[in-house]
Coordinates of N, CA and C in Angstrom, one line a residue:
M1421 N -44.2 44.3 191.3 CA -45.3 44.4 191.3 C -46.1 44.1 192.9
E1422 N -47.0 44.9 192.8 CA -47.4 45.1 194.7 C -47.6 43.8 194.8
Q1423 N -47.3 43.5 196.8 CA -47.3 42.6 197.4 C -47.8 42.8 198.5
Q1424 N -48.4 42.1 199.1 CA -48.4 41.8 200.3 C -48.4 41.1 201.8
Y1425 N -48.2 41.4 202.5 CA -48.2 40.0 203.1 C -49.8 39.2 204.0
A1426 N -49.2 38.1 204.1 CA -50.3 36.8 204.4 C -51.2 37.2 205.1
K1427 N -50.8 37.6 205.9 CA -51.6 38.5 207.7 C -52.9 40.1 207.0
Q1428 N -52.0 39.6 206.3 CA -53.3 41.1 205.8 C -54.5 40.8 205.4
S1429 N -54.2 39.4 205.0 CA -55.5 38.8 204.3 C -56.4 37.6 205.5
R1430 N -55.9 37.6 206.9 CA -56.4 37.2 207.9 C -57.6 37.7 208.8
C1431 N -58.1 36.8 208.8 CA -59.7 36.9 208.9 C -60.1 35.9 209.9
Y1432 N -61.3 35.3 211.3 CA -61.8 35.2 212.1 C -63.2 34.9 212.0
K1433 N -63.5 34.2 211.8 CA -64.7 33.9 212.5 C -65.3 32.9 213.7
T1434 N -65.6 33.3 214.8 CA -66.3 32.3 215.4 C -67.8 32.6 215.7
S1435 N -68.0 31.6 216.0 CA -70.2 30.4 215.6 C -70.1 29.3 217.0
R1436 N -70.7 29.7 217.1 CA -72.4 28.7 218.2 C -72.3 27.7 217.5
V1437 N -72.5 26.2 218.4 CA -73.3 25.7 216.4 C -75.1 25.4 217.5
F1438 N -75.7 26.2 216.9 CA -77.4 26.0 217.7 C -77.9 24.4 216.8
P1439 N -78.8 24.1 217.8 CA -79.6 23.0 217.3 C -80.2 23.1 216.1
T1440 N -80.6 24.3 215.3 CA -81.4 24.2 214.1 C -79.9 24.0 212.8
D1441 N -78.8 24.3 213.8 CA -77.7 24.0 212.6 C -77.1 22.7 212.2
V1442 N -78.1 21.8 212.9 CA -77.4 20.0 213.1 C -77.9 19.2 212.3
N1443 N -76.9 18.4 211.3 CA -78.2 17.4 210.8 C -78.8 16.5 211.7
N1444 N -79.1 15.0 211.2 CA -79.4 13.9 211.9 C -78.8 13.1 213.1
H1445 N -76.9 13.3 212.2 CA -75.8 12.9 213.5 C -76.0 13.4 214.6
N1446 N -76.9 15.6 214.5 CA -76.5 15.7 215.7 C -74.9 16.8 215.7
T1447 N -74.4 16.5 214.6 CA -73.4 17.6 214.2 C -73.9 18.3 212.9
L1448 N -72.9 19.6 213.1 CA -73.2 20.6 212.2 C -73.0 20.1 211.0
F1449 N -74.4 20.4 209.9 CA -74.6 20.5 209.0 C -72.8 20.6 207.7
G1450 N -73.1 19.6 207.3 CA -71.7 20.2 206.0 C -71.5 21.4 205.3
G1451 N -72.8 21.7 204.6 CA -73.1 22.9 203.9 C -73.4 23.8 204.6
K1452 N -73.8 24.2 206.1 CA -74.0 24.7 207.5 C -72.6 25.3 207.2
L1453 N -71.2 24.6 207.0 CA -70.2 24.8 207.8 C -69.3 25.2 205.9
M1454 N -69.6 24.4 205.3 CA -69.4 25.2 203.4 C -69.9 26.6 203.4
A1455 N -70.8 26.9 203.6 CA -71.0 28.4 204.1 C -70.7 29.1 203.9
Y1456 N -69.9 28.7 205.3 CA -69.4 29.8 206.7 C -67.3 29.9 205.7
I1457 N -66.9 29.2 204.8 CA -65.8 28.7 204.0 C -66.1 29.5 203.3
D1458 N -66.9 29.5 202.4 CA -67.4 30.6 201.1 C -66.9 31.8 201.8
D1459 N -67.2 32.1 202.5 CA -67.7 33.2 203.2 C -66.5 34.3 203.7
I1460 N -65.6 32.6 204.9 CA -64.4 33.8 205.1 C -63.5 34.2 204.3
A1461 N -63.8 33.3 203.8 CA -62.3 32.6 202.7 C -62.9 34.2 201.4
S1462 N -64.1 34.8 200.7 CA -63.9 36.0 199.9 C -63.4 37.0 200.9
I1463 N -63.5 36.5 201.9 CA -63.4 38.7 202.5 C -62.0 37.8 202.4
S1464 N -60.9 37.7 202.8 CA -60.0 37.2 202.8 C -59.8 38.0 201.2
A1465 N -60.2 37.1 200.2 CA -59.4 37.2 199.3 C -59.5 38.5 198.4
S1466 N -60.4 39.2 199.2 CA -60.7 41.0 198.9 C -60.2 41.7 199.6
K1467 N -59.7 41.2 200.6 CA -58.6 41.9 201.4 C -57.6 42.2 200.6
H1468 N -57.0 41.2 200.7 CA -55.9 40.7 199.8 C -56.0 42.5 199.1
C1469 N -56.3 42.1 197.4 CA -56.7 42.4 196.8 C -57.4 43.4 196.4
R1470 N -58.3 44.0 197.4 CA -58.7 45.1 197.6 C -59.8 45.9 196.3
E1471 N -60.3 44.3 196.0 CA -61.3 44.3 194.3 C -62.7 43.9 195.1
N1472 N -63.2 43.3 193.6 CA -63.9 43.0 194.1 C -64.3 41.1 193.7
V1473 N -64.5 40.0 194.4 CA -63.9 38.6 193.6 C -65.3 37.6 193.7
V1474 N -64.4 36.7 193.8 CA -65.6 35.7 192.7 C -65.1 34.4 193.2
T1475 N -66.3 33.3 193.7 CA -65.2 32.5 193.9 C -65.4 31.3 192.7
A1476 N -63.8 31.5 192.4 CA -63.7 30.5 190.9 C -63.1 28.1 191.3
S1477 N -63.2 28.2 192.3 CA -63.4 26.8 193.1 C -63.3 26.3 194.2
T1478 N -64.2 25.3 194.5 CA -64.3 25.1 195.7 C -63.1 24.1 196.0
D1479 N -61.5 24.4 196.0 CA -60.9 23.2 195.5 C -60.6 21.8 196.2
S1480 N -60.7 22.1 197.6 CA -60.7 21.0 198.9 C -61.6 21.1 200.2
V1481 N -62.4 20.5 200.7 CA -62.9 20.5 201.4 C -62.7 19.4 202.5
D1482 N -62.4 19.3 203.5 CA -62.1 18.2 204.3 C -62.8 18.5 205.4
F1483 N -63.7 17.6 205.5 CA -64.1 17.1 206.9 C -63.0 16.0 208.2
L1484 N -62.4 16.4 208.6 CA -61.9 16.1 209.8 C -62.7 15.2 210.8
S1485 N -62.6 16.2 211.9 CA -63.7 15.5 212.9 C -64.9 16.0 212.5
P1486 N -66.0 15.9 213.3 CA -67.1 16.1 213.9 C -67.3 17.6 214.8
V1487 N -68.7 18.1 214.1 CA -68.2 19.5 214.7 C -69.6 19.1 215.7
R1488 N -69.8 19.4 216.9 CA -71.3 19.2 218.1 C -71.7 20.1 218.0
P1489 N -72.7 20.3 218.6 CA -74.0 21.1 219.2 C -73.0 22.3 220.5
T1490 N -72.1 21.1 221.8 CA -71.7 22.0 222.7 C -70.1 22.8 222.1
D1491 N -69.6 22.6 220.6 CA -69.1 22.7 220.4 C -68.8 24.6 219.4
S1492 N -67.9 25.6 220.1 CA -67.9 26.5 219.1 C -68.0 26.4 217.9
V1493 N -67.5 26.7 217.2 CA -66.3 26.6 215.2 C -65.4 28.2 215.3
C1494 N -64.1 28.7 215.2 CA -63.6 28.9 214.4 C -63.3 28.4 213.3
L1495 N -63.9 29.7 212.4 CA -62.4 29.8 210.6 C -61.3 30.9 210.9
E1496 N -60.3 29.8 210.7 CA -59.8 31.2 210.4 C -59.3 31.4 208.1
S1497 N -58.6 31.7 207.8 CA -58.9 31.9 207.1 C -57.3 33.2 206.3
F1498 N -57.4 32.8 204.5 CA -56.1 33.8 204.4 C -55.6 33.3 202.9
V1499 N -54.9 34.2 202.5 CA -54.2 34.0 201.0 C -52.9 33.3 200.6
T1500 N -52.8 31.8 200.5 CA -51.6 31.7 200.8 C -50.6 31.8 199.5
W1501 N -51.7 31.8 198.7 CA -50.7 32.3 197.2 C -51.5 33.2 196.1
T1502 N -50.9 33.5 194.8 CA -51.5 34.0 193.8 C -51.3 34.0 192.4
G1503 N -52.3 33.4 191.3 CA -51.0 34.3 189.8 C -51.2 35.5 189.6
K1504 N -51.9 35.4 188.1 CA -52.1 36.7 187.8 C -53.4 37.1 188.9
S1505 N -54.8 36.5 187.6 CA -55.6 37.4 189.1 C -56.9 36.5 190.0
S1506 N -56.1 35.5 190.2 CA -56.4 34.2 191.4 C -55.6 34.1 192.3
M1507 N -56.7 33.4 192.9 CA -55.3 33.8 194.5 C -56.1 32.5 195.1
E1508 N -55.3 30.8 195.9 CA -55.7 30.5 196.4 C -56.2 30.7 198.0
V1509 N -56.5 30.5 198.6 CA -57.3 31.0 199.8 C -57.6 29.5 201.9
F1510 N -56.6 29.4 202.2 CA -56.5 28.1 202.8 C -57.3 28.6 203.4
V1511 N -58.4 28.1 204.4 CA -59.2 27.5 205.6 C -58.9 27.2 206.5
K1512 N -58.5 27.4 207.9 CA -58.6 26.9 208.7 C -59.9 26.1 209.7
V1513 N -60.7 25.1 209.9 CA -61.4 25.5 210.9 C -61.0 24.7 211.8
I1514 N -61.6 25.4 213.5 CA -60.9 24.9 214.5 C -62.2 24.6 216.1
T1515 N -62.9 23.7 216.3 CA -63.8 23.0 217.1 C -63.4 23.3 218.1
E1516 N -64.1 24.1 219.8 CA -63.5 23.9 220.6 C -65.0 23.9 221.6
D1517 N -64.6 22.0 222.0 CA -66.1 22.4 222.9 C -65.6 23.0 224.6
L1518 N -67.1 23.5 224.6 CA -67.6 24.8 225.3 C -67.2 24.6 226.3
I1519 N -67.8 23.3 226.6 CA -67.5 23.0 228.6 C -66.1 22.9 228.8
T1520 N -64.7 21.3 227.9 CA -64.8 20.8 228.2 C -62.7 21.7 228.0
G1521 N -62.2 22.7 227.0 CA -62.0 24.2 226.1 C -61.3 22.7 225.3
E1522 N -61.7 22.1 224.9 CA -60.7 20.8 224.2 C -61.2 21.3 223.0
R1523 N -59.2 22.0 222.0 CA -59.8 22.3 220.6 C -59.0 21.4 219.8
K1524 N -59.8 21.1 218.2 CA -59.9 19.6 217.4 C -59.8 20.9 216.0
I1525 N -58.7 20.5 215.2 CA -58.9 21.0 213.6 C -60.1 20.1 212.8
A1526 N -61.3 20.6 212.6 CA -62.4 19.8 212.2 C -62.9 19.8 210.7
A1527 N -61.9 21.0 210.2 CA -62.1 20.5 208.5 C -60.9 22.0 208.1
T1528 N -60.2 21.5 206.6 CA -59.0 22.5 206.3 C -59.5 22.5 204.5
A1529 N -59.5 23.5 204.0 CA -60.3 24.0 202.6 C -59.2 24.5 201.9
F1530 N -59.6 25.0 201.1 CA -58.3 25.5 200.0 C -59.4 26.0 199.1
L1531 N -59.6 27.5 198.7 CA -60.8 27.6 196.7 C -59.8 28.6 196.8
T1532 N -60.5 28.9 195.2 CA -59.6 29.8 194.9 C -61.1 30.9 194.6
F1533 N -60.1 32.0 194.4 CA -60.7 33.3 193.6 C -60.2 33.7 192.7
V1534 N -60.6 34.8 191.9 CA -60.8 35.9 190.9 C -61.1 37.1 191.1
A1535 N -59.5 37.6 191.2 CA -60.2 39.5 191.5 C -61.2 39.8 190.0
L1536 N -61.9 40.9 190.0 CA -62.8 41.5 188.9 C -63.2 43.4 189.7
N1537 N -62.7 43.4 187.9 CA -63.3 44.6 187.9 C -64.6 44.9 187.4
D1538 N -64.8 46.3 187.4 CA -66.3 47.1 187.4 C -67.5 46.2 186.6
D1539 N -66.0 46.4 185.3 CA -66.8 44.9 183.7 C -67.1 44.2 184.4
Q1540 N -66.5 43.1 185.1 CA -66.7 42.0 185.5 C -64.6 40.8 185.0
R1541 N -64.4 41.9 184.4 CA -63.0 41.2 183.7 C -62.0 41.4 184.6
P1542 N -61.3 40.2 185.0 CA -59.9 40.1 185.9 C -59.1 40.8 185.9
V1543 N -58.8 40.9 187.4 CA -57.4 42.5 187.2 C -56.4 41.6 188.4
P1544 N -55.1 42.3 187.9 CA -54.0 41.5 188.5 C -53.7 41.8 190.0
V1545 N -53.5 41.2 190.5 CA -54.0 41.1 191.6 C -52.3 41.2 192.6
P1546 N -52.2 41.5 194.3 CA -51.0 41.4 195.0 C -50.2 39.8 194.9
Q1547 N -48.6 40.2 194.2 CA -47.9 38.4 195.1 C -48.5 38.6 196.4
V1548 N -49.2 37.0 197.7 CA -48.5 37.3 199.0 C -46.8 36.8 199.4
I1549 N -47.0 37.2 200.3 CA -45.2 37.0 201.2 C -46.1 36.2 202.6
P1550 N -45.3 34.6 202.8 CA -45.5 34.5 203.3 C -44.6 34.5 205.3
E1551 N -44.6 34.6 206.3 CA -43.7 35.1 206.9 C -43.8 34.0 208.0
T1552 N -45.1 33.4 208.5 CA -45.0 32.2 209.1 C -44.5 30.9 209.3
E1553 N -44.3 30.5 209.9 CA -43.8 28.4 209.6 C -45.3 28.2 208.3
E1554 N -46.2 28.0 208.9 CA -47.9 27.8 208.7 C -47.5 28.4 207.0
E1555 N -47.4 29.4 206.9 CA -47.4 30.2 205.5 C -46.5 29.9 204.5
K1556 N -45.3 29.8 205.4 CA -44.9 28.9 204.1 C -44.6 28.2 203.9
R1557 N -45.3 27.0 203.9 CA -45.1 25.8 204.2 C -46.5 25.4 203.1
L1558 N -47.8 26.1 203.4 CA -48.9 26.0 202.6 C -48.5 27.7 201.2
H1559 N -47.2 28.4 200.7 CA -47.4 28.6 200.1 C -46.1 28.0 199.2
E1560 N -45.7 27.7 199.6 CA -44.5 26.2 198.7 C -44.9 25.2 198.6
T1561 N -46.3 24.8 199.0 CA -47.0 23.4 198.4 C -48.0 24.3 197.5
A1562 N -48.4 25.5 197.0 CA -49.0 26.0 196.4 C -48.9 25.5 194.9
K1563 N -47.9 25.5 194.4 CA -47.8 25.8 192.6 C -48.3 24.2 192.7
H1564 N -48.2 23.0 193.2 CA -48.8 21.5 192.7 C -50.1 22.0 192.8
R1565 N -51.0 22.1 194.1 CA -52.0 22.5 193.9 C -52.4 23.1 192.5
A1566 N -52.2 24.3 192.3 CA -52.6 25.1 191.5 C -52.1 23.9 190.1
E1567 N -51.2 23.1 190.0 CA -51.5 21.9 188.6 C -52.5 21.4 188.7
M1568 N -52.8 20.7 189.5 CA -53.7 19.8 189.9 C -54.9 20.5 189.7
R1569 N -55.6 21.6 190.5 CA -56.2 22.4 189.6 C -56.3 22.3 188.2
R1570 N -55.4 22.8 187.6 CA -55.6 22.7 186.2 C -55.7 21.5 185.2
I1571 N -55.2 20.8 186.0 CA -55.4 19.2 185.4 C -57.0 18.8 185.4
R1572 N -57.4 19.3 186.5 CA -59.4 19.0 187.4 C -59.9 19.7 186.0
R1573 N -59.4 20.6 186.3 CA -61.1 22.1 185.1 C -60.7 21.6 184.3
E1574 N -59.8 20.8 183.5 CA -59.3 20.2 182.1 C -60.6 19.2 181.8
Q1575 N -60.5 18.8 182.9 CA -61.2 17.3 182.6 C -62.6 17.5 183.0
S1576 N -62.8 18.4 184.5 CA -64.6 19.1 183.9 C -64.9 19.3 183.1
K1577 N -64.2 20.2 182.2 CA -64.7 20.5 181.0 C -64.9 19.5 179.9
A1578 N -63.7 18.6 179.7 CA -63.9 17.4 178.6 C -65.1 16.8 179.7
F1579 N -65.5 16.7 180.7 CA -66.6 16.3 180.8 C -67.8 16.6 181.0
A1580 N -68.1 17.3 181.0 CA -69.0 18.6 181.0 C -70.1 18.4 179.3
D1581 N -68.8 17.4 178.5 CA -69.0 18.0 177.2 C -70.2 17.1 176.5
Y1582 N -70.4 15.5 177.9 CA -70.8 14.5 177.4 C -72.2 14.3 178.4
L1583 N -72.1 15.9 179.5 CA -74.1 15.4 179.7 C -74.4 16.3 178.8
I1584 N -76.1 15.4 179.4 CA -77.1 16.1 178.8 C -77.5 17.2 179.5
T1585 N -78.1 18.6 178.1 CA -79.2 19.4 179.4 C -79.9 19.3 179.0
D1586 N -80.9 18.4 178.4 CA -82.6 18.1 179.0 C -82.6 17.7 179.8
F1587 N -83.8 18.1 180.5 CA -84.6 17.5 181.4 C -84.9 16.7 181.2
P1588 N -85.2 15.7 182.3 CA -86.0 14.0 182.3 C -87.9 14.4 181.8
W1589 N -87.7 15.4 182.5 CA -89.6 15.3 181.8 C -90.1 16.0 180.8
E1590 N -88.9 15.9 180.6 CA -88.9 16.8 178.6 C -89.3 16.2 177.4

């Protein structure tokens, strides 16, 4: 099976926080940050497998500290683990106060992507080779997260069976 180093999928994105990007608490809209996260994670997934990808799940987004208008926000992403056609992508969000230079981890996220061929069918992806301590730690703990995703997906499907599809006005 083909293999790729985690660093080959690594991506970075830095943005300034503008007044139109903040909520009533004067911090970055969570949805805006989630869009940044999905965007950069999809690029890492595509770079890893060199195929089209689709977001299978946003497994977690943990907001750890607020992002303020005086901050820049830097996202770093890379593939941490692979299944047959799926890839787990880790995204780390670092803020930097542009006045003081202080940096903080503002958020972390795990997303799962599936590689698709031109017929929209899943295709095999290369295994990932971790090198740094951070990459190794994330790789070692990935199987547990994959099992939790599998259980949560089964629960979500069962829960969906109880939901109605009628609109309230019908």
